[in-house]
């Protein structure tokens, strides 16, 4: 019997690199390819094809600069945008318009029967397939929208295990072209040390 590992639930291949989760509760082994695919999908979902990567410090600095230049009192445009409040008084009428509440004494009946098809429509049943062969389930790693856009290398020597991500997109200006991201277990989500 071959042991099943990783999030993809496939056996280990002796020719492929495996990475172990360092969490004492988990300790699962994962394929290097599955970890790479996961981190590149996260980067792609976050940045897409045109958004530059900016580190948290740069984002915080921009927010502080924007906050510092914003006036303390509202501008004329902001004053115009505020909506006037509407005064709603219950029980009172305006311009002799009377509003009545409808009170039902008996609840409405609901029908649960299936509607019958009308004679004008014809119903055709889908042809039943015989013993169609079920192929092997496709690996999720086959879908790689990040190919040619980002590259990831796992760094295990200096401190905790981390991904070095390289942005290969030439049409994106600004932001960083290389950065590090924490390596996390695909099963439990804990950081890999």
PDB file of C-alpha atoms in Angstrom:
ATOM      1  CA  UNK A   1       0.000   0.000   0.000  1.00  0.00           C
ATOM      2  CA  UNK A   2       1.338   3.420  -0.995  1.00  0.00           C
ATOM      3  CA  UNK A   3       1.017   6.280   1.494  1.00  0.00           C
ATOM      4  CA  UNK A   4      -1.055   9.249   0.352  1.00  0.00           C
ATOM      5  CA  UNK A   5       0.376  12.674   1.184  1.00  0.00           C
ATOM      6  CA  UNK A   6      -0.206  16.368   0.524  1.00  0.00           C
ATOM      7  CA  UNK A   7      -3.355  18.364  -0.203  1.00  0.00           C
ATOM      8  CA  UNK A   8      -3.566  16.750  -3.651  1.00  0.00           C
ATOM      9  CA  UNK A   9      -3.873  13.315  -1.993  1.00  0.00           C
ATOM     10  CA  UNK A  10      -1.372  11.559  -4.240  1.00  0.00           C
ATOM     11  CA  UNK A  11       1.572   9.355  -3.272  1.00  0.00           C
ATOM     12  CA  UNK A  12       5.114  10.597  -2.819  1.00  0.00           C
ATOM     13  CA  UNK A  13       7.428  10.310  -5.803  1.00  0.00           C
ATOM     14  CA  UNK A  14      11.039   9.504  -4.824  1.00  0.00           C
ATOM     15  CA  UNK A  15      12.266  11.756  -7.644  1.00  0.00           C
ATOM     16  CA  UNK A  16      10.336  14.797  -6.363  1.00  0.00           C
ATOM     17  CA  UNK A  17      11.093  17.055  -3.391  1.00  0.00           C
ATOM     18  CA  UNK A  18       8.821  16.870  -0.350  1.00  0.00           C
ATOM     19  CA  UNK A  19       8.421  19.604   2.274  1.00  0.00           C
ATOM     20  CA  UNK A  20       7.241  18.742   5.779  1.00  0.00           C
ATOM     21  CA  UNK A  21       4.996  20.872   7.965  1.00  0.00           C
ATOM     22  CA  UNK A  22       6.873  21.903  11.114  1.00  0.00           C
ATOM     23  CA  UNK A  23       3.717  22.145  13.234  1.00  0.00           C
ATOM     24  CA  UNK A  24       3.707  19.396  15.882  1.00  0.00           C
ATOM     25  CA  UNK A  25      -0.078  18.962  15.467  1.00  0.00           C
ATOM     26  CA  UNK A  26       0.120  18.499  11.680  1.00  0.00           C
ATOM     27  CA  UNK A  27       3.501  17.149  10.506  1.00  0.00           C
ATOM     28  CA  UNK A  28       2.137  16.344   7.018  1.00  0.00           C
ATOM     29  CA  UNK A  29       4.361  16.080   3.947  1.00  0.00           C
ATOM     30  CA  UNK A  30       3.608  18.103   0.823  1.00  0.00           C
ATOM     31  CA  UNK A  31       4.897  18.086  -2.737  1.00  0.00           C
ATOM     32  CA  UNK A  32       7.164  21.016  -3.590  1.00  0.00           C
ATOM     33  CA  UNK A  33       5.148  21.502  -6.802  1.00  0.00           C
ATOM     34  CA  UNK A  34       1.871  21.768  -4.852  1.00  0.00           C
ATOM     35  CA  UNK A  35       3.342  24.375  -2.489  1.00  0.00           C
ATOM     36  CA  UNK A  36       4.731  26.346  -5.447  1.00  0.00           C
ATOM     37  CA  UNK A  37       1.393  26.231  -7.276  1.00  0.00           C
ATOM     38  CA  UNK A  38      -0.457  27.375  -4.140  1.00  0.00           C
ATOM     39  CA  UNK A  39       1.752  30.408  -3.445  1.00  0.00           C
ATOM     40  CA  UNK A  40       1.788  31.457  -7.119  1.00  0.00           C
ATOM     41  CA  UNK A  41      -2.020  31.195  -7.297  1.00  0.00           C
ATOM     42  CA  UNK A  42      -2.292  33.396  -4.183  1.00  0.00           C
ATOM     43  CA  UNK A  43       0.045  35.982  -5.728  1.00  0.00           C
ATOM     44  CA  UNK A  44      -1.831  35.858  -9.041  1.00  0.00           C
ATOM     45  CA  UNK A  45      -5.244  36.229  -7.346  1.00  0.00           C
ATOM     46  CA  UNK A  46      -3.960  39.199  -5.350  1.00  0.00           C
ATOM     47  CA  UNK A  47      -2.086  41.022  -8.151  1.00  0.00           C
ATOM     48  CA  UNK A  48      -3.578  39.688 -11.389  1.00  0.00           C
ATOM     49  CA  UNK A  49      -1.924  40.776 -14.603  1.00  0.00           C
ATOM     50  CA  UNK A  50      -1.599  44.510 -13.958  1.00  0.00           C
ATOM     51  CA  UNK A  51      -1.450  45.364 -10.229  1.00  0.00           C
ATOM     52  CA  UNK A  52       2.058  46.059  -8.826  1.00  0.00           C
ATOM     53  CA  UNK A  53       3.228  44.442  -5.577  1.00  0.00           C
ATOM     54  CA  UNK A  54       3.828  46.913  -2.781  1.00  0.00           C
ATOM     55  CA  UNK A  55       5.063  45.956   0.662  1.00  0.00           C
ATOM     56  CA  UNK A  56       3.022  46.842   3.755  1.00  0.00           C
ATOM     57  CA  UNK A  57       5.368  49.659   4.794  1.00  0.00           C
ATOM     58  CA  UNK A  58       4.883  51.447   1.447  1.00  0.00           C
ATOM     59  CA  UNK A  59       1.090  51.104   1.710  1.00  0.00           C
ATOM     60  CA  UNK A  60       1.077  52.470   5.287  1.00  0.00           C
ATOM     61  CA  UNK A  61       3.276  55.427   4.254  1.00  0.00           C
ATOM     62  CA  UNK A  62       0.884  56.277   1.395  1.00  0.00           C
ATOM     63  CA  UNK A  63      -2.131  56.125   3.715  1.00  0.00           C
ATOM     64  CA  UNK A  64      -0.425  58.387   6.289  1.00  0.00           C
ATOM     65  CA  UNK A  65       0.564  60.892   3.590  1.00  0.00           C
ATOM     66  CA  UNK A  66      -2.992  60.912   2.226  1.00  0.00           C
ATOM     67  CA  UNK A  67      -4.405  61.390   5.722  1.00  0.00           C
ATOM     68  CA  UNK A  68      -2.005  64.262   6.438  1.00  0.00           C
ATOM     69  CA  UNK A  69      -3.003  66.180   3.291  1.00  0.00           C
ATOM     70  CA  UNK A  70      -6.752  65.712   3.835  1.00  0.00           C
ATOM     71  CA  UNK A  71      -8.437  68.829   5.328  1.00  0.00           C
ATOM     72  CA  UNK A  72      -9.975  68.510   8.781  1.00  0.00           C
ATOM     73  CA  UNK A  73     -13.242  70.227   7.823  1.00  0.00           C
ATOM     74  CA  UNK A  74     -15.404  68.845   5.007  1.00  0.00           C
ATOM     75  CA  UNK A  75     -14.952  70.319   1.558  1.00  0.00           C
ATOM     76  CA  UNK A  76     -17.766  71.934  -0.438  1.00  0.00           C
ATOM     77  CA  UNK A  77     -18.160  68.758  -2.520  1.00  0.00           C
ATOM     78  CA  UNK A  78     -18.564  66.637   0.611  1.00  0.00           C
ATOM     79  CA  UNK A  79     -21.210  69.022   1.972  1.00  0.00           C
ATOM     80  CA  UNK A  80     -23.216  68.747  -1.250  1.00  0.00           C
ATOM     81  CA  UNK A  81     -23.069  64.937  -1.114  1.00  0.00           C
ATOM     82  CA  UNK A  82     -24.774  64.674   2.281  1.00  0.00           C
ATOM     83  CA  UNK A  83     -28.392  63.636   1.955  1.00  0.00           C
ATOM     84  CA  UNK A  84     -31.135  65.556   3.769  1.00  0.00           C
ATOM     85  CA  UNK A  85     -32.934  63.535   6.405  1.00  0.00           C
ATOM     86  CA  UNK A  86     -36.546  62.565   5.889  1.00  0.00           C
ATOM     87  CA  UNK A  87     -38.856  63.002   8.858  1.00  0.00           C
ATOM     88  CA  UNK A  88     -41.220  60.050   9.097  1.00  0.00           C
ATOM     89  CA  UNK A  89     -43.983  60.316  11.659  1.00  0.00           C
ATOM     90  CA  UNK A  90     -46.156  57.305  12.288  1.00  0.00           C
ATOM     91  CA  UNK A  91     -49.917  57.803  12.471  1.00  0.00           C
ATOM     92  CA  UNK A  92     -49.903  61.264  10.865  1.00  0.00           C
ATOM     93  CA  UNK A  93     -51.105  62.011   7.383  1.00  0.00           C
ATOM     94  CA  UNK A  94     -50.001  64.675   4.985  1.00  0.00           C
ATOM     95  CA  UNK A  95     -52.131  66.280   2.254  1.00  0.00           C
ATOM     96  CA  UNK A  96     -55.181  64.195   3.275  1.00  0.00           C
ATOM     97  CA  UNK A  97     -53.580  60.926   2.178  1.00  0.00           C
ATOM     98  CA  UNK A  98     -54.749  58.077   4.387  1.00  0.00           C
ATOM     99  CA  UNK A  99     -52.726  54.915   4.710  1.00  0.00           C
ATOM    100  CA  UNK A 100     -54.360  51.694   5.836  1.00  0.00           C
ATOM    101  CA  UNK A 101     -52.650  48.554   6.993  1.00  0.00           C
ATOM    102  CA  UNK A 102     -53.984  45.362   5.481  1.00  0.00           C
ATOM    103  CA  UNK A 103     -54.558  42.659   8.057  1.00  0.00           C
ATOM    104  CA  UNK A 104     -55.101  39.095   6.831  1.00  0.00           C
ATOM    105  CA  UNK A 105     -57.192  36.905   9.032  1.00  0.00           C
ATOM    106  CA  UNK A 106     -56.381  33.625   7.264  1.00  0.00           C
ATOM    107  CA  UNK A 107     -52.923  32.689   5.985  1.00  0.00           C
ATOM    108  CA  UNK A 108     -52.386  32.187   2.280  1.00  0.00           C
ATOM    109  CA  UNK A 109     -52.248  28.577   1.162  1.00  0.00           C
ATOM    110  CA  UNK A 110     -49.145  27.480  -0.663  1.00  0.00           C
ATOM    111  CA  UNK A 111     -49.197  24.759  -3.249  1.00  0.00           C
ATOM    112  CA  UNK A 112     -46.361  22.280  -3.264  1.00  0.00           C
ATOM    113  CA  UNK A 113     -47.421  20.264  -6.293  1.00  0.00           C
ATOM    114  CA  UNK A 114     -45.159  20.155  -9.313  1.00  0.00           C
ATOM    115  CA  UNK A 115     -46.513  22.173 -12.245  1.00  0.00           C
ATOM    116  CA  UNK A 116     -47.537  20.043 -15.218  1.00  0.00           C
ATOM    117  CA  UNK A 117     -46.000  20.804 -18.615  1.00  0.00           C
ATOM    118  CA  UNK A 118     -48.226  22.565 -21.100  1.00  0.00           C
ATOM    119  CA  UNK A 119     -49.242  20.538 -24.177  1.00  0.00           C
ATOM    120  CA  UNK A 120     -47.568  23.048 -26.518  1.00  0.00           C
ATOM    121  CA  UNK A 121     -44.123  22.155 -25.153  1.00  0.00           C
ATOM    122  CA  UNK A 122     -42.476  18.849 -25.866  1.00  0.00           C
ATOM    123  CA  UNK A 123     -40.195  17.228 -23.336  1.00  0.00           C
ATOM    124  CA  UNK A 124     -37.220  15.253 -24.545  1.00  0.00           C
ATOM    125  CA  UNK A 125     -35.162  13.129 -22.234  1.00  0.00           C
ATOM    126  CA  UNK A 126     -31.408  13.232 -22.493  1.00  0.00           C
ATOM    127  CA  UNK A 127     -30.010  10.019 -23.930  1.00  0.00           C
ATOM    128  CA  UNK A 128     -28.621   7.814 -21.183  1.00  0.00           C
ATOM    129  CA  UNK A 129     -24.937   7.133 -21.482  1.00  0.00           C
ATOM    130  CA  UNK A 130     -23.838   3.550 -21.179  1.00  0.00           C
ATOM    131  CA  UNK A 131     -20.817   2.589 -19.189  1.00  0.00           C
ATOM    132  CA  UNK A 132     -18.815   5.707 -20.022  1.00  0.00           C
ATOM    133  CA  UNK A 133     -15.268   5.407 -18.754  1.00  0.00           C
ATOM    134  CA  UNK A 134     -14.416   7.762 -15.922  1.00  0.00           C
ATOM    135  CA  UNK A 135     -10.965   9.256 -16.424  1.00  0.00           C
ATOM    136  CA  UNK A 136      -8.522  10.073 -13.672  1.00  0.00           C
ATOM    137  CA  UNK A 137      -9.344  13.280 -11.817  1.00  0.00           C
ATOM    138  CA  UNK A 138      -7.318  16.204 -13.155  1.00  0.00           C
ATOM    139  CA  UNK A 139      -4.832  17.739 -10.783  1.00  0.00           C
ATOM    140  CA  UNK A 140      -5.625  21.303  -9.774  1.00  0.00           C
ATOM    141  CA  UNK A 141      -2.013  22.152 -10.615  1.00  0.00           C
ATOM    142  CA  UNK A 142      -2.774  21.858 -14.345  1.00  0.00           C
ATOM    143  CA  UNK A 143      -4.407  25.316 -14.336  1.00  0.00           C
ATOM    144  CA  UNK A 144      -1.557  27.842 -14.166  1.00  0.00           C
ATOM    145  CA  UNK A 145      -2.723  31.372 -15.018  1.00  0.00           C
ATOM    146  CA  UNK A 146       0.448  32.741 -13.375  1.00  0.00           C
ATOM    147  CA  UNK A 147       2.772  31.030 -15.890  1.00  0.00           C
ATOM    148  CA  UNK A 148       5.143  33.615 -17.342  1.00  0.00           C
ATOM    149  CA  UNK A 149       3.919  36.290 -14.896  1.00  0.00           C
ATOM    150  CA  UNK A 150       5.423  35.192 -11.566  1.00  0.00           C
ATOM    151  CA  UNK A 151       8.154  32.847 -10.387  1.00  0.00           C
ATOM    152  CA  UNK A 152       8.664  31.371  -6.902  1.00  0.00           C
ATOM    153  CA  UNK A 153      11.760  29.854  -5.273  1.00  0.00           C
ATOM    154  CA  UNK A 154      11.667  28.254  -1.834  1.00  0.00           C
ATOM    155  CA  UNK A 155      14.401  29.531   0.497  1.00  0.00           C
ATOM    156  CA  UNK A 156      15.026  27.231   3.473  1.00  0.00           C
ATOM    157  CA  UNK A 157      18.456  28.375   4.728  1.00  0.00           C
ATOM    158  CA  UNK A 158      18.104  31.867   6.217  1.00  0.00           C
ATOM    159  CA  UNK A 159      15.622  31.753   9.112  1.00  0.00           C
ATOM    160  CA  UNK A 160      12.055  30.516   8.610  1.00  0.00           C
ATOM    161  CA  UNK A 161      11.208  28.939   5.270  1.00  0.00           C
ATOM    162  CA  UNK A 162      10.024  31.612   2.837  1.00  0.00           C
ATOM    163  CA  UNK A 163       9.146  32.032  -0.814  1.00  0.00           C
ATOM    164  CA  UNK A 164      11.134  34.441  -2.938  1.00  0.00           C
ATOM    165  CA  UNK A 165       8.637  35.726  -5.504  1.00  0.00           C
ATOM    166  CA  UNK A 166       9.789  37.369  -8.732  1.00  0.00           C
ATOM    167  CA  UNK A 167       7.452  39.510 -10.815  1.00  0.00           C
ATOM    168  CA  UNK A 168       8.126  38.728 -14.487  1.00  0.00           C
ATOM    169  CA  UNK A 169       5.445  41.089 -15.849  1.00  0.00           C
ATOM    170  CA  UNK A 170       7.057  43.741 -18.042  1.00  0.00           C
ATOM    171  CA  UNK A 171       3.926  45.878 -18.512  1.00  0.00           C
ATOM    172  CA  UNK A 172       3.567  46.618 -14.760  1.00  0.00           C
ATOM    173  CA  UNK A 173       5.249  49.778 -13.507  1.00  0.00           C
ATOM    174  CA  UNK A 174       5.913  50.608  -9.885  1.00  0.00           C
ATOM    175  CA  UNK A 175       6.003  48.268  -6.944  1.00  0.00           C
ATOM    176  CA  UNK A 176       8.626  45.666  -6.156  1.00  0.00           C
ATOM    177  CA  UNK A 177       9.874  43.130  -8.684  1.00  0.00           C
ATOM    178  CA  UNK A 178      11.115  40.699  -6.023  1.00  0.00           C
ATOM    179  CA  UNK A 179       9.851  40.027  -2.478  1.00  0.00           C
ATOM    180  CA  UNK A 180       9.493  37.315   0.148  1.00  0.00           C
ATOM    181  CA  UNK A 181       6.325  35.593   1.325  1.00  0.00           C
ATOM    182  CA  UNK A 182       5.898  33.249   4.263  1.00  0.00           C
ATOM    183  CA  UNK A 183       5.723  29.530   3.412  1.00  0.00           C
ATOM    184  CA  UNK A 184       2.594  27.938   4.897  1.00  0.00           C
ATOM    185  CA  UNK A 185       1.344  24.364   5.196  1.00  0.00           C
ATOM    186  CA  UNK A 186      -1.345  23.451   2.663  1.00  0.00           C
ATOM    187  CA  UNK A 187      -3.157  21.271   5.194  1.00  0.00           C
ATOM    188  CA  UNK A 188      -3.179  23.225   8.488  1.00  0.00           C
ATOM    189  CA  UNK A 189      -2.129  26.712   7.309  1.00  0.00           C
ATOM    190  CA  UNK A 190       0.682  27.054   9.878  1.00  0.00           C
ATOM    191  CA  UNK A 191       3.917  28.755   8.889  1.00  0.00           C
ATOM    192  CA  UNK A 192       6.716  26.364   7.926  1.00  0.00           C
ATOM    193  CA  UNK A 193       9.867  27.041   9.962  1.00  0.00           C
TER     194      UNK A 193
END
